[in-house]
Tab-separated table of C-alpha atoms in Angstrom:
chain	number	residue	atom	x	y	z
A	22	MET	CA	21.007	-22.380	-27.008
A	23	THR	CA	18.889	-19.228	-27.320
A	24	ASP	CA	15.501	-18.678	-28.860
A	25	THR	CA	14.499	-15.631	-30.893
A	26	VAL	CA	11.190	-14.105	-31.899
A	27	ALA	CA	10.568	-11.360	-34.428
A	28	ALA	CA	8.842	-8.130	-33.475
A	29	VAL	CA	8.604	-4.753	-35.149
A	30	GLY	CA	11.040	-5.824	-37.837
A	31	ALA	CA	13.737	-7.077	-35.437
A	32	ALA	CA	14.739	-10.329	-33.766
A	33	VAL	CA	14.790	-10.403	-29.973
A	34	THR	CA	16.898	-13.040	-28.285
A	35	LYS	CA	15.508	-14.735	-25.230
A	36	PRO	CA	17.710	-13.705	-22.300
A	37	THR	CA	19.666	-16.327	-20.408
A	38	MET	CA	19.903	-14.517	-17.066
A	39	LYS	CA	16.711	-14.344	-15.023
A	40	PRO	CA	15.887	-12.308	-11.935
A	41	ALA	CA	16.949	-14.367	-8.919
A	42	ARG	CA	13.612	-13.586	-7.262
A	43	PRO	CA	11.057	-12.855	-9.999
A	44	PHE	CA	8.397	-11.648	-7.560
A	45	PHE	CA	7.073	-8.300	-8.791
A	46	SER	CA	3.463	-8.518	-7.606
A	47	SER	CA	2.002	-5.351	-6.087
A	48	GLY	CA	0.367	-7.271	-3.277
A	49	PRO	CA	1.062	-9.591	-1.712
A	50	CYS	CA	4.606	-8.476	-2.513
A	51	ALA	CA	7.997	-10.162	-2.506
A	52	LYS	CA	9.290	-11.453	0.795
A	53	PRO	CA	12.386	-9.697	2.152
A	54	PRO	CA	15.733	-11.066	0.979
A	55	GLY	CA	16.823	-13.986	3.135
A	56	TRP	CA	13.318	-14.789	4.300
A	57	SER	CA	12.261	-18.382	4.939
A	58	ALA	CA	9.492	-19.853	7.041
A	59	GLU	CA	12.093	-21.699	9.118
A	60	ARG	CA	13.500	-18.374	10.324
A	61	LEU	CA	10.256	-17.249	11.980
A	62	ALA	CA	9.883	-17.423	15.743
A	63	THR	CA	7.338	-20.061	16.733
A	64	ALA	CA	6.849	-19.769	20.500
A	65	SER	CA	3.563	-17.893	20.019
A	66	LEU	CA	2.111	-20.426	17.577
A	67	GLY	CA	-0.586	-22.647	19.011
A	68	ARG	CA	-0.955	-20.241	21.921
A	69	SER	CA	-3.804	-17.870	22.686
A	70	HIS	CA	-3.236	-14.364	21.405
A	71	ARG	CA	-4.318	-13.300	24.905
A	72	SER	CA	-1.638	-15.384	26.589
A	73	LYS	CA	1.433	-13.638	28.009
A	74	VAL	CA	3.574	-14.636	25.041
A	75	GLY	CA	0.829	-13.713	22.562
A	76	LYS	CA	0.392	-10.223	24.009
A	77	GLN	CA	4.150	-9.728	24.184
A	78	ARG	CA	4.624	-10.568	20.507
A	79	LEU	CA	1.725	-8.370	19.396
A	80	GLN	CA	3.114	-5.484	21.446
A	81	HIS	CA	6.598	-6.148	20.053
A	82	CYS	CA	5.202	-5.925	16.531
A	83	ILE	CA	3.561	-2.595	17.356
A	84	ASP	CA	6.769	-1.285	18.950
A	85	LEU	CA	8.782	-2.267	15.883
A	86	MET	CA	6.334	-0.498	13.562
A	87	ARG	CA	6.610	2.645	15.666
A	88	ALA	CA	10.403	2.519	15.615
A	89	VAL	CA	10.788	1.862	11.873
A	90	LEU	CA	8.186	4.481	10.959
A	91	LYS	CA	9.603	6.997	13.465
A	92	LEU	CA	6.041	7.473	14.613
A	93	PRO	CA	5.581	9.986	17.451
A	94	ASP	CA	4.140	8.904	20.781
A	95	THR	CA	1.078	11.045	20.037
A	96	HIS	CA	-0.074	8.445	17.482
A	97	ARG	CA	-1.552	5.072	18.378
A	98	ILE	CA	-1.027	1.873	16.377
A	99	GLY	CA	-3.579	-0.934	16.265
A	100	ILE	CA	-3.620	-4.296	14.486
A	101	VAL	CA	-7.106	-4.825	13.076
A	102	PRO	CA	-8.942	-7.348	10.857
A	103	GLY	CA	-9.551	-7.115	7.134
A	104	SER	CA	-6.198	-5.929	5.740
A	105	ASP	CA	-5.959	-2.283	4.640
A	106	THR	CA	-9.591	-2.320	3.492
A	107	GLY	CA	-10.811	-3.336	6.936
A	108	ALA	CA	-8.667	-0.695	8.626
A	109	TYR	CA	-9.801	2.092	6.312
A	110	GLU	CA	-13.473	1.165	6.520
A	111	MET	CA	-13.170	0.963	10.298
A	112	ALA	CA	-11.952	4.566	10.261
A	113	MET	CA	-14.702	5.695	7.874
A	114	TRP	CA	-17.531	3.998	9.762
A	115	THR	CA	-16.424	5.244	13.184
A	116	MET	CA	-15.427	8.847	12.428
A	117	LEU	CA	-17.276	10.170	9.379
A	118	GLY	CA	-20.604	11.986	9.534
A	119	GLN	CA	-19.784	14.852	11.870
A	120	ARG	CA	-18.399	17.171	9.164
A	121	PRO	CA	-18.684	17.480	5.376
A	122	VAL	CA	-16.497	15.002	3.507
A	123	THR	CA	-14.239	15.340	0.450
A	124	THR	CA	-13.024	12.213	-1.313
A	125	LEU	CA	-10.100	12.231	-3.755
A	126	ALA	CA	-10.037	9.525	-6.410
A	127	TRP	CA	-7.527	8.916	-9.159
A	128	GLU	CA	-7.407	5.116	-9.130
A	129	SER	CA	-9.400	2.041	-8.150
A	130	PHE	CA	-9.004	2.038	-4.386
A	131	GLY	CA	-9.790	5.733	-4.075
A	132	GLU	CA	-12.940	5.037	-6.074
A	133	GLY	CA	-13.729	2.283	-3.590
A	134	TRP	CA	-13.797	4.795	-0.740
A	135	VAL	CA	-16.079	7.004	-2.838
A	136	THR	CA	-18.459	4.055	-3.235
A	137	ASP	CA	-18.425	3.390	0.505
A	138	ALA	CA	-19.143	7.026	1.315
A	139	VAL	CA	-21.913	7.435	-1.278
A	140	LYS	CA	-23.668	4.072	-1.381
A	141	GLN	CA	-23.040	2.635	2.066
A	142	LEU	CA	-22.762	5.594	4.438
A	143	LYS	CA	-24.872	7.878	2.201
A	144	ILE	CA	-23.034	11.029	3.286
A	145	ASP	CA	-22.995	12.762	-0.131
A	146	PRO	CA	-19.310	13.712	-0.231
A	147	LEU	CA	-17.635	16.180	-2.548
A	148	VAL	CA	-15.731	14.002	-5.012
A	149	ILE	CA	-12.599	15.330	-6.737
A	150	ARG	CA	-11.392	12.971	-9.449
A	151	ALA	CA	-8.551	12.638	-11.922
A	152	ASP	CA	-7.892	10.122	-14.680
A	153	TYR	CA	-5.471	7.230	-14.267
A	154	GLY	CA	-1.937	8.599	-14.437
A	155	GLU	CA	-2.903	12.020	-13.093
A	156	LEU	CA	-3.409	13.645	-9.705
A	157	PRO	CA	-6.386	15.863	-8.816
A	158	ASP	CA	-5.784	19.540	-8.173
A	159	LEU	CA	-5.013	19.371	-4.473
A	160	ARG	CA	-5.551	23.119	-4.173
A	161	GLN	CA	-9.286	22.457	-4.455
A	162	VAL	CA	-9.394	20.668	-1.107
A	163	ASP	CA	-11.363	22.448	1.604
A	164	TRP	CA	-9.862	21.474	4.956
A	165	SER	CA	-13.009	22.319	6.859
A	166	HIS	CA	-14.008	18.884	5.473
A	167	ASP	CA	-12.817	15.444	6.452
A	168	VAL	CA	-10.655	14.361	3.508
A	169	LEU	CA	-10.242	10.787	2.225
A	170	PHE	CA	-7.352	9.942	-0.116
A	171	THR	CA	-4.798	7.331	-1.078
A	172	TRP	CA	-1.246	8.483	-0.429
A	173	ASN	CA	0.050	6.195	-3.151
A	174	GLY	CA	-2.377	5.074	-5.857
A	175	THR	CA	-1.424	1.414	-6.149
A	176	THR	CA	-3.365	0.852	-9.382
A	177	SER	CA	-2.307	4.050	-11.177
A	178	GLY	CA	1.248	4.610	-9.973
A	179	VAL	CA	0.396	8.162	-8.874
A	180	ARG	CA	1.109	9.498	-5.384
A	181	VAL	CA	0.696	12.764	-3.555
A	182	PRO	CA	4.099	14.496	-3.664
A	183	ASP	CA	4.303	15.386	0.050
A	184	GLY	CA	2.186	16.646	2.909
A	185	ASP	CA	2.494	20.355	2.130
A	186	TRP	CA	-1.019	20.439	0.656
A	187	ILE	CA	-2.539	19.291	3.958
A	188	ALA	CA	-3.431	22.339	6.041
A	189	ALA	CA	-1.702	22.548	9.412
A	190	ASP	CA	-4.728	24.368	10.820
A	191	ARG	CA	-7.257	21.976	9.282
A	192	GLU	CA	-10.632	21.637	10.932
A	193	GLY	CA	-11.395	18.271	9.336
A	194	LEU	CA	-9.445	15.045	9.618
A	195	SER	CA	-7.024	13.685	7.026
A	196	PHE	CA	-7.645	9.997	6.242
A	197	ALA	CA	-4.658	8.518	4.371
A	198	ASP	CA	-4.880	5.087	2.803
A	199	ALA	CA	-1.121	4.574	2.932
A	200	THR	CA	-0.875	0.872	2.201
A	201	SER	CA	1.685	1.055	-0.640
A	202	ALA	CA	3.306	4.232	0.694
A	203	VAL	CA	4.113	3.601	4.353
A	204	PHE	CA	7.749	2.451	4.870
A	205	ALA	CA	8.636	3.645	1.330
A	206	TYR	CA	8.222	7.386	1.947
A	207	ASP	CA	9.082	9.667	4.825
A	208	LEU	CA	5.519	10.500	5.815
A	209	PRO	CA	4.702	13.726	7.694
A	210	TRP	CA	2.862	12.304	10.677
A	211	ASP	CA	1.855	15.743	11.950
A	212	LYS	CA	-0.299	16.083	8.817
A	213	ILE	CA	-1.925	12.635	9.071
A	214	ASP	CA	-4.817	12.080	11.467
A	215	VAL	CA	-5.666	8.576	10.279
A	216	ALA	CA	-3.416	6.201	8.338
A	217	THR	CA	-4.010	2.612	7.306
A	218	PHE	CA	-1.899	-0.065	5.647
A	219	SER	CA	-1.282	-3.776	5.475
A	220	TRP	CA	1.921	-5.731	6.008
A	221	GLN	CA	1.632	-7.349	2.570
A	222	LYS	CA	3.043	-4.302	0.725
A	223	VAL	CA	6.430	-2.717	1.489
A	224	LEU	CA	7.189	-5.207	4.266
A	225	GLY	CA	6.328	-8.208	2.100
A	226	GLY	CA	4.212	-9.605	4.938
A	227	GLU	CA	1.069	-11.670	4.933
A	228	GLY	CA	-2.459	-10.403	4.257
A	229	ALA	CA	-5.718	-10.492	6.267
A	230	HIS	CA	-4.482	-8.041	8.918
A	231	GLY	CA	-4.581	-4.269	8.692
A	232	VAL	CA	-2.867	-1.570	10.704
A	233	LEU	CA	-4.743	1.508	11.920
A	234	ILE	CA	-2.780	4.570	13.040
A	235	LEU	CA	-4.642	7.309	14.904
A	236	GLY	CA	-3.349	10.783	15.652
A	237	PRO	CA	-4.655	12.754	18.623
A	238	ARG	CA	-7.298	14.585	16.569
A	239	ALA	CA	-8.735	11.254	15.414
A	240	VAL	CA	-8.892	10.030	19.012
A	241	GLU	CA	-10.704	13.217	19.980
A	242	ARG	CA	-13.236	12.594	17.205
A	243	LEU	CA	-13.835	9.033	18.354
A	244	GLU	CA	-14.418	10.085	21.950
A	245	SER	CA	-16.659	13.059	21.164
A	246	TYR	CA	-18.792	11.792	18.269
A	247	THR	CA	-21.125	8.843	17.821
A	248	PRO	CA	-22.089	8.047	14.209
A	249	ALA	CA	-25.724	7.604	13.252
A	250	TRP	CA	-25.285	4.149	11.704
A	251	PRO	CA	-24.762	0.826	13.506
A	252	LEU	CA	-21.187	-0.403	13.928
A	253	PRO	CA	-20.186	-4.064	13.542
A	254	LYS	CA	-18.243	-5.471	16.486
A	255	VAL	CA	-14.966	-5.525	14.543
A	256	PHE	CA	-15.262	-1.748	13.957
A	257	ARG	CA	-15.864	-0.689	17.559
A	258	LEU	CA	-12.988	1.345	18.977
A	259	VAL	CA	-14.787	3.122	21.832
A	260	SER	CA	-16.296	1.861	25.084
A	261	LYS	CA	-18.286	4.129	27.397
A	262	GLY	CA	-17.144	7.191	25.513
A	263	LYS	CA	-13.427	6.408	25.739
A	264	LEU	CA	-11.006	4.894	23.269
A	265	THR	CA	-10.475	1.201	23.848
A	266	GLU	CA	-6.772	1.552	24.534
A	267	GLY	CA	-6.175	-2.186	24.636
A	268	VAL	CA	-6.625	-2.389	20.859
A	269	PHE	CA	-3.465	-0.271	20.554
A	270	LYS	CA	-1.505	-2.432	22.995
A	271	GLY	CA	-1.904	-5.725	21.180
A	272	GLU	CA	-5.327	-6.680	22.533
A	273	THR	CA	-6.857	-7.226	19.125
A	274	ILE	CA	-10.603	-7.024	18.504
A	275	ASN	CA	-10.686	-10.477	16.956
A	276	THR	CA	-8.288	-13.412	16.830
A	277	PRO	CA	-5.167	-12.612	14.778
A	278	SER	CA	-2.939	-15.079	12.994
A	279	MET	CA	0.141	-15.252	15.177
A	280	LEU	CA	1.986	-16.768	12.215
A	281	ALA	CA	1.246	-13.600	10.231
A	282	VAL	CA	2.338	-11.514	13.221
A	283	GLU	CA	5.632	-13.420	13.480
A	284	ASP	CA	6.135	-12.943	9.755
A	285	ALA	CA	5.632	-9.181	10.158
A	286	ILE	CA	8.044	-9.115	13.102
A	287	TRP	CA	10.726	-10.822	11.016
A	288	ALA	CA	10.257	-8.282	8.217
A	289	LEU	CA	10.370	-5.360	10.651
A	290	GLU	CA	13.545	-6.657	12.264
A	291	TRP	CA	15.040	-6.980	8.787
A	292	ALA	CA	13.989	-3.394	8.108
A	293	GLN	CA	15.733	-2.248	11.279
A	294	SER	CA	18.916	-4.017	10.175
A	295	LEU	CA	19.023	-1.754	7.110
A	296	GLY	CA	19.424	1.326	9.263
A	297	ASP	CA	17.524	4.601	9.281
A	298	GLY	CA	15.939	5.202	5.872
A	299	GLY	CA	17.038	1.823	4.545
A	300	LEU	CA	13.624	0.791	3.245
A	301	ILE	CA	13.165	4.122	1.472
A	302	ALA	CA	16.628	3.892	-0.098
A	303	ARG	CA	15.932	0.418	-1.479
A	304	SER	CA	12.593	1.485	-2.959
A	305	ASP	CA	14.166	4.571	-4.530
A	306	ALA	CA	16.980	2.511	-6.043
A	307	ASN	CA	14.528	0.027	-7.527
A	308	ALA	CA	12.358	2.771	-9.025
A	309	ALA	CA	15.442	4.439	-10.503
A	310	ALA	CA	16.522	1.162	-12.093
A	311	LEU	CA	13.081	0.739	-13.667
A	312	ASP	CA	13.180	4.362	-14.855
A	313	ARG	CA	16.370	3.555	-16.751
A	314	ILE	CA	14.718	0.560	-18.382
A	315	VAL	CA	11.790	2.714	-19.502
A	316	ALA	CA	14.052	5.503	-20.792
A	317	GLU	CA	15.949	3.050	-23.005
A	318	ARG	CA	12.806	1.738	-24.733
A	319	ASP	CA	10.513	3.755	-26.958
A	320	TRP	CA	7.708	1.200	-26.545
A	321	LEU	CA	7.583	1.603	-22.756
A	322	GLY	CA	6.338	4.619	-20.823
A	323	HIS	CA	5.104	5.693	-17.410
A	324	LEU	CA	1.372	5.925	-16.842
A	325	ALA	CA	2.234	8.661	-14.323
A	326	ALA	CA	3.911	11.147	-16.645
A	327	ASP	CA	4.876	13.620	-13.900
A	328	SER	CA	7.911	12.267	-12.050
A	329	ALA	CA	7.089	14.472	-9.030
A	330	THR	CA	3.913	12.482	-8.393
A	331	ARG	CA	5.088	9.089	-9.650
A	332	SER	CA	5.076	6.157	-7.270
A	333	THR	CA	8.354	4.535	-6.338
A	334	THR	CA	6.613	1.346	-5.234
A	335	SER	CA	3.736	0.351	-7.538
A	336	VAL	CA	5.152	1.623	-10.822
A	337	CYS	CA	2.603	1.450	-13.649
A	338	LEU	CA	3.845	1.346	-17.237
A	339	THR	CA	2.245	1.939	-20.620
A	340	VAL	CA	3.052	-0.385	-23.520
A	341	ALA	CA	2.879	0.850	-27.106
A	342	GLY	CA	-0.079	-0.634	-28.991
A	343	ALA	CA	-1.148	-2.734	-26.041
A	344	ASP	CA	-4.614	-4.001	-25.335
A	345	GLU	CA	-5.672	-6.336	-22.553
A	346	ALA	CA	-4.933	-9.428	-24.642
A	347	LEU	CA	-1.355	-8.384	-25.433
A	348	ILE	CA	-0.635	-7.646	-21.773
A	349	LYS	CA	-2.000	-11.049	-20.783
A	350	ARG	CA	0.260	-12.714	-23.350
A	351	MET	CA	3.290	-10.847	-22.052
A	352	ALA	CA	2.530	-11.704	-18.432
A	353	ALA	CA	1.836	-15.349	-19.266
A	354	SER	CA	5.085	-15.707	-21.241
A	355	LEU	CA	7.145	-14.235	-18.424
A	356	GLU	CA	5.478	-16.420	-15.833
A	357	ALA	CA	5.988	-19.546	-17.940
A	358	GLU	CA	9.705	-18.744	-18.146
A	359	GLY	CA	9.979	-17.982	-14.438
A	360	ALA	CA	11.266	-14.521	-15.314
A	361	ALA	CA	8.543	-12.349	-13.740
A	362	PHE	CA	5.363	-13.091	-11.857
A	363	ASP	CA	2.168	-11.018	-11.632
A	364	ILE	CA	3.175	-7.918	-13.599
A	365	ALA	CA	-0.027	-7.272	-15.560
A	366	GLY	CA	-1.668	-3.975	-14.643
A	367	TYR	CA	-4.663	-3.844	-12.324
A	368	ARG	CA	-7.888	-5.063	-13.921
A	369	ASP	CA	-9.606	-1.643	-13.789
A	370	ALA	CA	-6.581	0.329	-14.981
A	371	PRO	CA	-5.637	1.032	-18.629
A	372	PRO	CA	-3.850	-1.975	-20.211
A	373	GLY	CA	-0.231	-1.954	-19.144
A	374	LEU	CA	2.329	-3.409	-16.785
A	375	ARG	CA	2.753	-2.878	-13.054
A	376	ILE	CA	6.135	-3.574	-11.480
A	377	TRP	CA	6.518	-3.551	-7.716
A	378	CYS	CA	9.657	-1.657	-6.720
A	379	GLY	CA	9.220	-1.747	-2.957
A	380	ALA	CA	12.055	-2.426	-0.547
A	381	THR	CA	11.791	-6.212	-0.518
A	382	VAL	CA	12.760	-6.363	-4.209
A	383	ASP	CA	16.466	-6.430	-5.103
A	384	THR	CA	17.660	-3.808	-7.595
A	385	ALA	CA	19.613	-6.453	-9.508
A	386	ASP	CA	16.331	-8.259	-10.209
A	387	ILE	CA	14.763	-5.079	-11.601
A	388	GLU	CA	17.808	-4.645	-13.847
A	389	ALA	CA	17.601	-8.257	-15.027
A	390	LEU	CA	13.930	-7.754	-15.913
A	391	GLY	CA	14.559	-5.289	-18.759
A	392	PRO	CA	15.714	-7.765	-21.452
A	393	TRP	CA	12.896	-10.103	-20.502
A	394	LEU	CA	10.361	-7.342	-21.093
A	395	ASP	CA	11.836	-6.881	-24.587
A	396	TRP	CA	11.505	-10.576	-25.298
A	397	ALA	CA	7.963	-10.870	-23.923
A	398	TYR	CA	6.796	-7.821	-25.882
A	399	ALA	CA	8.268	-9.242	-29.081
A	400	GLU	CA	6.674	-12.610	-28.482
A	401	ALA	CA	3.291	-11.094	-27.666
A	402	ARG	CA	3.345	-8.943	-30.796
A	403	THR	CA	4.256	-11.933	-32.932
A	404	ALA	CA	1.414	-13.990	-31.499
A	405	ALA	CA	-1.161	-11.263	-32.081
């Protein structure tokens, strides 16, 4: 038996086929296909992270990240506390203040770094903004400054198109919040001095831990500059004027969750099984499938109108006539049916939908979502 609801003068039949894994949250994101807790290695659990097995697993996780990201040996990788936020603030607190600063903001998290720079560090940065759905004019960036930006705006669905806008002969450092970009794009590591992310995005890992990647210019800054403000213990990356290399060899600043580390290792090994570029290919296929859904519906649109700067992971959609209440009704209806979880747009963004298209989502589930969006929109309009 099927149910129907009327909307915009038509009847919409409730679909019978649901996404097999209706997990479309933009963080924490869907687990990789085939994941189960029983498949995680457990030898490190209940052991000290400073034990031989603990250090080996932390180093293995770092080695896997380097391999999957094709990260050059010039860049260091550290596992740090506080998810992506902790990693990015660690970079800001330890390296900013030597040079002028430019901050780019076109969504909520970019605005968060503006707030940190202005209200917490009080460094009076140059702020270049754009509205949700748009990208600032990157030609305005002065690379004698340190530059803070999000590679992929998770709450707006807008990303920088590439690294061409980052000057090769820059005097300042590039600070890339890459949490919903890394593993989904082929990032130009020669243009990135600092990158941060968390496992909970494209890898579908657990939260609480961040990853800090430092290029050689960032290391030089850390070893040659001491900021004027006090640094909490969890932010300290230098001892006696030298980088604390142990942090980038699995000797974490504070106690990590080895369960979260094992979860990340499983996801990274899955990523390796896909072959070179496999994660990027899956994300691209998912975004293309969602593009087709949008193109077939006149009531759906992309918040990021320019396809050249549109995210292929956190895809943000506009909904004709939508306000916050209608979006909540749509999301609640889909969740109640087990057809899609956590697809309402970010609380600070314009009312709309946000569909995660990262590599851990199956394209068939994106395709199955389309008819359910029709049904939920019809139901929400009827209930208005």
